[in-house]
Tab-separated table of C-alpha atoms and ligand atoms in Angstrom:
chain	number	residue	atom	x	y	z
K	26	MET	CA	0.162	-0.042	-0.031
K	27	SER	CA	1.226	3.567	-0.687
K	28	ALA	CA	1.915	5.909	2.289
K	29	ALA	CA	-0.960	8.280	0.879
K	30	ALA	CA	-3.101	5.546	1.140
K	31	THR	CA	-1.873	4.032	4.845
K	32	LEU	CA	-3.037	7.259	5.645
K	33	GLY	CA	-5.805	7.783	3.842
K	34	GLN	CA	-7.051	4.484	5.902
K	35	PHE	CA	-5.826	5.728	9.149
K	36	ALA	CA	-7.674	9.227	8.716
K	37	GLU	CA	-10.798	6.902	8.327
K	38	GLN	CA	-10.142	4.596	11.147
K	39	LEU	CA	-9.421	7.158	13.688
K	40	LEU	CA	-12.349	9.464	12.613
K	41	SER	CA	-14.738	6.356	13.034
K	42	GLY	CA	-13.018	4.888	16.444
K	43	GLU	CA	-11.428	1.816	14.692
K	44	ILE	CA	-8.156	3.125	16.325
K	45	GLU	CA	-8.573	4.909	19.592
K	46	VAL	CA	-6.220	7.251	21.338
K	47	VAL	CA	-5.100	6.303	24.500
K	48	ASP	CA	-3.880	8.853	27.107
K	49	LEU	CA	-0.662	7.749	28.823
K	50	THR	CA	-0.704	10.887	30.907
K	51	ALA	CA	-0.650	11.732	34.311
K	52	PRO	CA	-2.824	15.283	35.420
K	53	LEU	CA	0.203	17.812	36.158
K	54	GLY	CA	-0.051	20.060	38.819
K	55	PRO	CA	0.901	20.711	42.671
K	56	ASP	CA	-0.002	17.356	43.600
K	57	THR	CA	2.001	15.688	40.906
K	58	PRO	CA	4.439	13.410	42.927
K	59	ILE	CA	8.025	14.427	42.340
K	60	ILE	CA	11.197	12.232	42.855
K	61	LYS	CA	13.371	12.665	45.894
K	62	LEU	CA	16.844	12.034	45.810
K	63	PRO	CA	19.362	10.830	48.537
K	64	PRO	CA	20.421	14.516	50.003
K	65	GLU	CA	23.617	13.906	50.159
K	66	LEU	CA	23.493	13.300	46.485
K	67	ALA	CA	21.333	15.915	45.153
K	68	VAL	CA	19.091	18.597	45.303
K	69	ASP	CA	15.344	17.805	44.366
K	70	THR	CA	13.070	19.324	41.827
K	71	PRO	CA	10.452	22.032	43.129
K	72	LYS	CA	6.602	20.587	43.397
K	73	VAL	CA	4.573	21.964	40.171
K	74	GLU	CA	3.010	25.339	40.801
K	75	ILE	CA	0.453	26.827	38.658
K	76	HIS	CA	0.090	30.571	39.161
K	77	THR	CA	-2.917	32.675	37.546
K	78	ILE	CA	-1.817	35.667	35.903
K	79	SER	CA	-5.775	36.833	35.340
K	80	GLU	CA	-9.309	35.233	35.109
K	81	TYR	CA	-11.382	37.723	33.326
K	82	ASP	CA	-10.504	40.316	36.250
K	83	ASP	CA	-8.776	43.392	36.839
K	84	LYS	CA	-5.157	41.457	35.944
K	85	GLY	CA	-6.667	40.334	32.673
K	86	PRO	CA	-10.817	41.335	32.139
K	87	PHE	CA	-11.433	39.053	28.734
K	88	TRP	CA	-8.979	36.487	29.291
K	89	ALA	CA	-7.762	33.797	31.905
K	90	TRP	CA	-4.051	32.776	31.957
K	91	ASN	CA	-1.230	31.039	34.058
K	92	TRP	CA	2.568	30.869	34.215
K	93	LEU	CA	4.045	27.604	35.417
K	94	LYS	CA	6.937	26.754	37.603
K	95	LEU	CA	7.953	22.986	36.824
K	96	GLY	CA	10.751	21.034	36.468
K	97	GLU	CA	11.753	19.315	33.162
K	98	HIS	CA	11.576	15.871	34.845
K	99	SER	CA	8.042	16.387	36.559
K	100	GLY	CA	5.001	14.022	36.108
K	101	THR	CA	4.520	11.989	32.606
K	102	HIS	CA	8.234	12.836	31.311
K	103	PHE	CA	10.543	12.540	28.228
K	104	ASP	CA	14.242	11.746	29.473
K	105	ALA	CA	16.671	12.943	26.522
K	106	PRO	CA	20.169	11.834	26.387
K	107	HIS	CA	21.773	14.885	27.905
K	108	HIS	CA	19.789	14.285	31.095
K	109	TRP	CA	22.996	11.723	31.943
K	110	ILE	CA	26.837	12.201	31.968
K	111	THR	CA	27.034	8.968	29.711
K	112	GLY	CA	24.686	11.403	27.204
K	113	LYS	CA	26.440	14.480	27.280
K	114	GLU	CA	27.936	14.558	24.507
K	115	PHE	CA	25.473	14.197	21.778
K	116	SER	CA	24.710	17.306	19.845
K	117	ASP	CA	21.013	15.619	19.094
K	118	GLY	CA	20.791	14.790	22.865
K	119	PHE	CA	18.588	17.770	23.876
K	120	THR	CA	14.945	18.319	23.781
K	121	ASP	CA	15.274	21.038	21.014
K	122	THR	CA	17.752	18.632	19.037
K	123	ILE	CA	16.203	15.181	18.710
K	124	PRO	CA	14.517	14.722	15.422
K	125	ALA	CA	11.081	14.748	15.387
K	126	THR	CA	10.531	11.374	13.891
K	127	ASN	CA	12.149	9.847	16.758
K	128	PHE	CA	8.803	11.509	18.823
K	129	VAL	CA	6.324	8.673	17.112
K	130	ALA	CA	7.181	4.792	17.036
K	131	PRO	CA	5.824	1.234	17.574
K	132	ALA	CA	5.068	0.341	21.530
K	133	ASN	CA	6.338	-3.267	23.104
K	134	VAL	CA	4.295	-3.408	26.603
K	135	ILE	CA	5.695	-5.961	28.801
K	136	ASP	CA	3.022	-6.860	31.564
K	137	CYS	CA	4.831	-6.767	34.728
K	138	SER	CA	1.757	-5.788	36.744
K	139	ALA	CA	1.464	-9.172	38.950
K	140	GLU	CA	5.116	-9.733	39.618
K	141	SER	CA	5.226	-5.867	40.968
K	142	ALA	CA	2.138	-6.287	42.833
K	143	GLY	CA	3.681	-9.082	44.662
K	144	ASN	CA	7.162	-7.404	45.277
K	145	PRO	CA	7.530	-3.607	44.641
K	146	ASP	CA	11.189	-4.131	44.144
K	147	PHE	CA	10.755	-6.414	41.179
K	148	LEU	CA	13.284	-6.248	38.344
K	149	LEU	CA	12.655	-6.909	35.066
K	150	THR	CA	15.431	-8.984	33.436
K	151	ALA	CA	17.062	-9.825	30.086
K	152	ASP	CA	15.674	-13.499	30.619
K	153	GLY	CA	12.089	-11.778	31.127
K	154	VAL	CA	12.067	-9.551	28.319
K	155	ARG	CA	13.317	-12.651	25.695
K	156	ALA	CA	10.327	-14.924	27.119
K	157	TRP	CA	7.965	-12.058	26.446
K	158	GLU	CA	9.413	-12.034	23.043
K	159	ALA	CA	9.255	-16.054	22.570
K	160	LYS	CA	5.329	-15.329	22.936
K	161	HIS	CA	4.460	-11.681	21.491
K	162	GLY	CA	7.420	-11.649	18.893
K	163	PRO	CA	10.659	-9.690	18.775
K	164	ILE	CA	11.463	-6.048	19.507
K	165	GLY	CA	12.092	-4.168	16.372
K	166	LYS	CA	14.554	-1.671	15.780
K	167	GLY	CA	13.169	1.565	16.819
K	168	GLU	CA	10.659	0.766	18.802
K	169	TRP	CA	9.983	1.552	22.337
K	170	VAL	CA	9.806	-1.210	25.104
K	171	LEU	CA	7.614	-0.104	28.198
K	172	MET	CA	7.220	-1.849	31.248
K	173	ARG	CA	3.950	-2.275	32.405
K	174	THR	CA	3.447	-2.369	36.545
K	175	ASP	CA	0.209	-0.815	36.978
K	176	TRP	CA	1.911	1.658	39.157
K	177	ASP	CA	-0.222	4.833	37.718
K	178	ARG	CA	-2.794	3.423	40.480
K	179	ARG	CA	-0.649	4.896	43.085
K	180	ASN	CA	0.195	7.644	41.213
K	181	GLY	CA	-2.737	10.166	43.770
K	182	SER	CA	-0.789	10.036	46.416
K	183	GLU	CA	3.204	10.755	46.318
K	184	GLU	CA	3.773	8.509	49.302
K	185	GLU	CA	2.315	5.336	47.785
K	186	PHE	CA	3.720	6.416	44.522
K	187	LEU	CA	7.615	6.638	45.947
K	188	ASN	CA	7.153	3.363	48.365
K	189	ALA	CA	10.137	4.537	50.572
K	190	ASP	CA	11.306	3.742	53.836
K	191	GLU	CA	14.626	3.776	55.835
K	192	ASN	CA	16.031	1.658	52.882
K	193	GLY	CA	14.810	4.667	50.233
K	194	PRO	CA	12.472	3.769	47.437
K	195	HIS	CA	10.889	0.588	46.529
K	196	SER	CA	9.572	0.545	42.958
K	197	PRO	CA	9.862	-1.791	39.776
K	198	GLY	CA	12.118	-1.237	36.651
K	199	PRO	CA	15.025	-2.705	34.848
K	200	SER	CA	17.858	-4.795	35.362
K	201	VAL	CA	21.415	-3.683	34.139
K	202	ASP	CA	21.172	-6.934	31.595
K	203	CYS	CA	17.493	-5.831	30.857
K	204	ILE	CA	18.574	-2.434	29.340
K	205	GLU	CA	21.918	-4.048	27.903
K	206	TYR	CA	19.429	-6.361	25.772
K	207	ILE	CA	16.634	-4.010	24.821
K	208	LEU	CA	19.622	-1.503	23.547
K	209	GLU	CA	21.122	-4.663	21.553
K	210	ARG	CA	17.858	-5.249	19.902
K	211	GLY	CA	17.747	-1.660	18.754
K	212	ALA	CA	15.174	-0.045	20.954
K	213	ILE	CA	14.433	3.700	20.878
K	214	GLY	CA	13.848	3.769	24.279
K	215	TRP	CA	12.632	2.385	27.452
K	216	GLY	CA	9.772	3.966	29.359
K	217	THR	CA	7.976	2.950	32.583
K	218	GLN	CA	5.071	3.690	35.105
K	219	CYS	CA	6.986	4.607	38.064
K	220	ILE	CA	8.493	8.194	38.988
K	221	GLY	CA	11.656	7.697	37.125
K	222	THR	CA	13.432	5.220	33.930
K	223	ASP	CA	15.221	2.998	37.091
K	224	ALA	CA	13.790	1.060	39.740
K	225	GLY	CA	13.732	2.518	43.517
K	226	GLN	CA	16.748	0.570	44.237
K	227	ALA	CA	18.926	1.338	41.095
K	228	GLY	CA	21.164	3.594	42.856
K	229	GLY	CA	23.133	0.710	44.129
K	230	MET	CA	23.081	-1.311	41.223
K	231	GLU	CA	26.523	-1.368	38.554
K	232	PRO	CA	26.106	0.854	37.500
K	233	PRO	CA	24.108	3.088	39.426
K	234	PHE	CA	20.864	3.915	37.676
K	235	PRO	CA	21.058	1.271	34.820
K	236	ALA	CA	18.321	2.935	32.533
K	237	HIS	CA	19.607	6.295	32.896
K	238	ASN	CA	23.520	5.336	32.622
K	239	LEU	CA	23.155	2.798	29.490
K	240	VAL	CA	20.061	4.470	27.181
K	241	HIS	CA	20.996	7.674	27.541
K	242	LYS	CA	25.013	6.545	26.442
K	243	ALA	CA	23.285	4.968	23.299
K	244	ASN	CA	21.264	8.249	22.623
K	245	ARG	CA	18.404	6.809	23.318
K	246	TYR	CA	15.395	8.110	25.574
K	247	GLY	CA	13.379	7.737	28.755
K	248	LEU	CA	9.865	8.164	29.616
K	249	ALA	CA	8.264	7.919	32.901
K	250	SER	CA	5.152	7.995	35.137
K	251	LEU	CA	3.424	6.651	31.837
K	252	CYS	CA	-0.340	5.662	32.597
K	253	ASN	CA	-2.722	3.504	31.610
K	254	LEU	CA	-0.398	0.670	29.900
K	255	ASP	CA	-2.816	-1.882	31.028
K	256	ARG	CA	-5.214	-0.456	28.283
K	257	LEU	CA	-2.589	-1.489	25.452
K	258	PRO	CA	-1.435	-4.410	23.472
K	259	PRO	CA	1.717	-6.310	24.124
K	260	LYS	CA	2.176	-5.365	20.891
K	261	GLY	CA	0.539	-3.084	18.055
K	262	ALA	CA	0.289	0.007	19.175
K	263	ILE	CA	2.033	3.630	18.298
K	264	LEU	CA	3.342	5.762	20.681
K	265	ILE	CA	3.308	9.619	20.442
K	266	ALA	CA	5.556	11.234	23.298
K	267	ALA	CA	6.810	14.836	22.354
K	268	PRO	CA	8.882	16.468	24.556
K	269	LEU	CA	8.707	20.583	24.714
K	270	LYS	CA	10.897	22.028	22.376
K	271	ILE	CA	13.026	23.604	25.564
K	272	VAL	CA	16.415	24.863	24.605
K	273	ARG	CA	19.127	22.741	25.571
K	274	GLY	CA	16.534	21.076	27.852
K	275	THR	CA	17.522	17.625	29.298
K	276	GLY	CA	13.576	16.567	29.476
K	277	SER	CA	10.328	17.649	29.248
K	278	PRO	CA	6.861	16.804	30.542
K	279	VAL	CA	4.618	15.206	27.741
K	280	ARG	CA	1.210	14.615	26.903
K	281	ALA	CA	2.141	10.751	25.784
K	282	LEU	CA	-0.484	9.247	23.616
K	283	ALA	CA	-1.127	5.594	22.237
K	284	LEU	CA	-2.809	4.529	18.972
K	285	VAL	CA	-4.253	1.486	19.530
K	286	PRO	CA	-6.881	-0.687	17.558
K	287	LYS	CA	-10.066	-0.925	18.953
K	288	GLU	CA	-10.897	-4.414	20.336
E	6	23J	C1	17.948	12.620	38.710
E	6	23J	C2	18.734	11.659	39.162
E	6	23J	C3	18.475	10.203	39.538
E	6	23J	C4	17.120	10.174	38.901
E	6	23J	C5	15.979	11.056	37.925
E	6	23J	C6	16.723	12.267	38.189
E	6	23J	C7	15.219	10.750	37.395
E	6	23J	O1	14.554	9.545	37.607
E	6	23J	C8	14.865	11.346	36.202
E	6	23J	O2	13.632	11.823	36.723
E	6	23J	O3	15.228	11.298	34.842
E	6	23J	S1	16.556	8.602	38.936
E	7	MN	MN1	13.755	12.086	34.257
């Protein structure tokens, strides 16, 4: 089929509802959970603030608008390669220099919800990914790998979302060999439903924070705090996730959307 015919059919099926748009984005506001890093290591991102400029009043009689204060890595967000020291040299590794074609790509959704419900420190391994491929088909070059944990059900409460105790946060994520394997397959990025792309306990891995360290070293991307992955098929969805074109930005909140065939 010609690309024009494909897009023509796509337009029809989008308008008829045969192709659905699923919102993978959490609400972005003052209640948005924000990552807390060990105090000896870091300064945290401030909470999101939304300030009214006017709302049809003496500050602006006919219009409403707000100004925002927010970190790049707030809420459902995109991690660009320059976010991590291993990716700092890529001239196309900033939110304003990544080619726009990379913001639209097929998604592989690996369901780890049962494992994560039983163990908040669950790690998806390379063997886990290979077992998933044996069942659903290979992860292709240029495709996203998304870890479904249903962690979005905790997103309304920062305490539940971070799930921290005296030993730090406990949330599922990838093992080192998982990330090595998906990069070998040529994945364009790694996405999760937790506060960041790495597991809560990933600071103690070797290398520390392997999703950040290895994905960005390969000039690939991350997505964090994704919602509604339970509404996506294992394969067949197209993910659209475009960061704001922040000049030399290291990441950005996104409105992440999936195009999904309606069952
Ligand atoms: C900075 C340091 C460690 C981490 C993160 C940021 C994130 O998760 C992020 O939002 O990129 S783990
Ligand atoms: Mn981030």
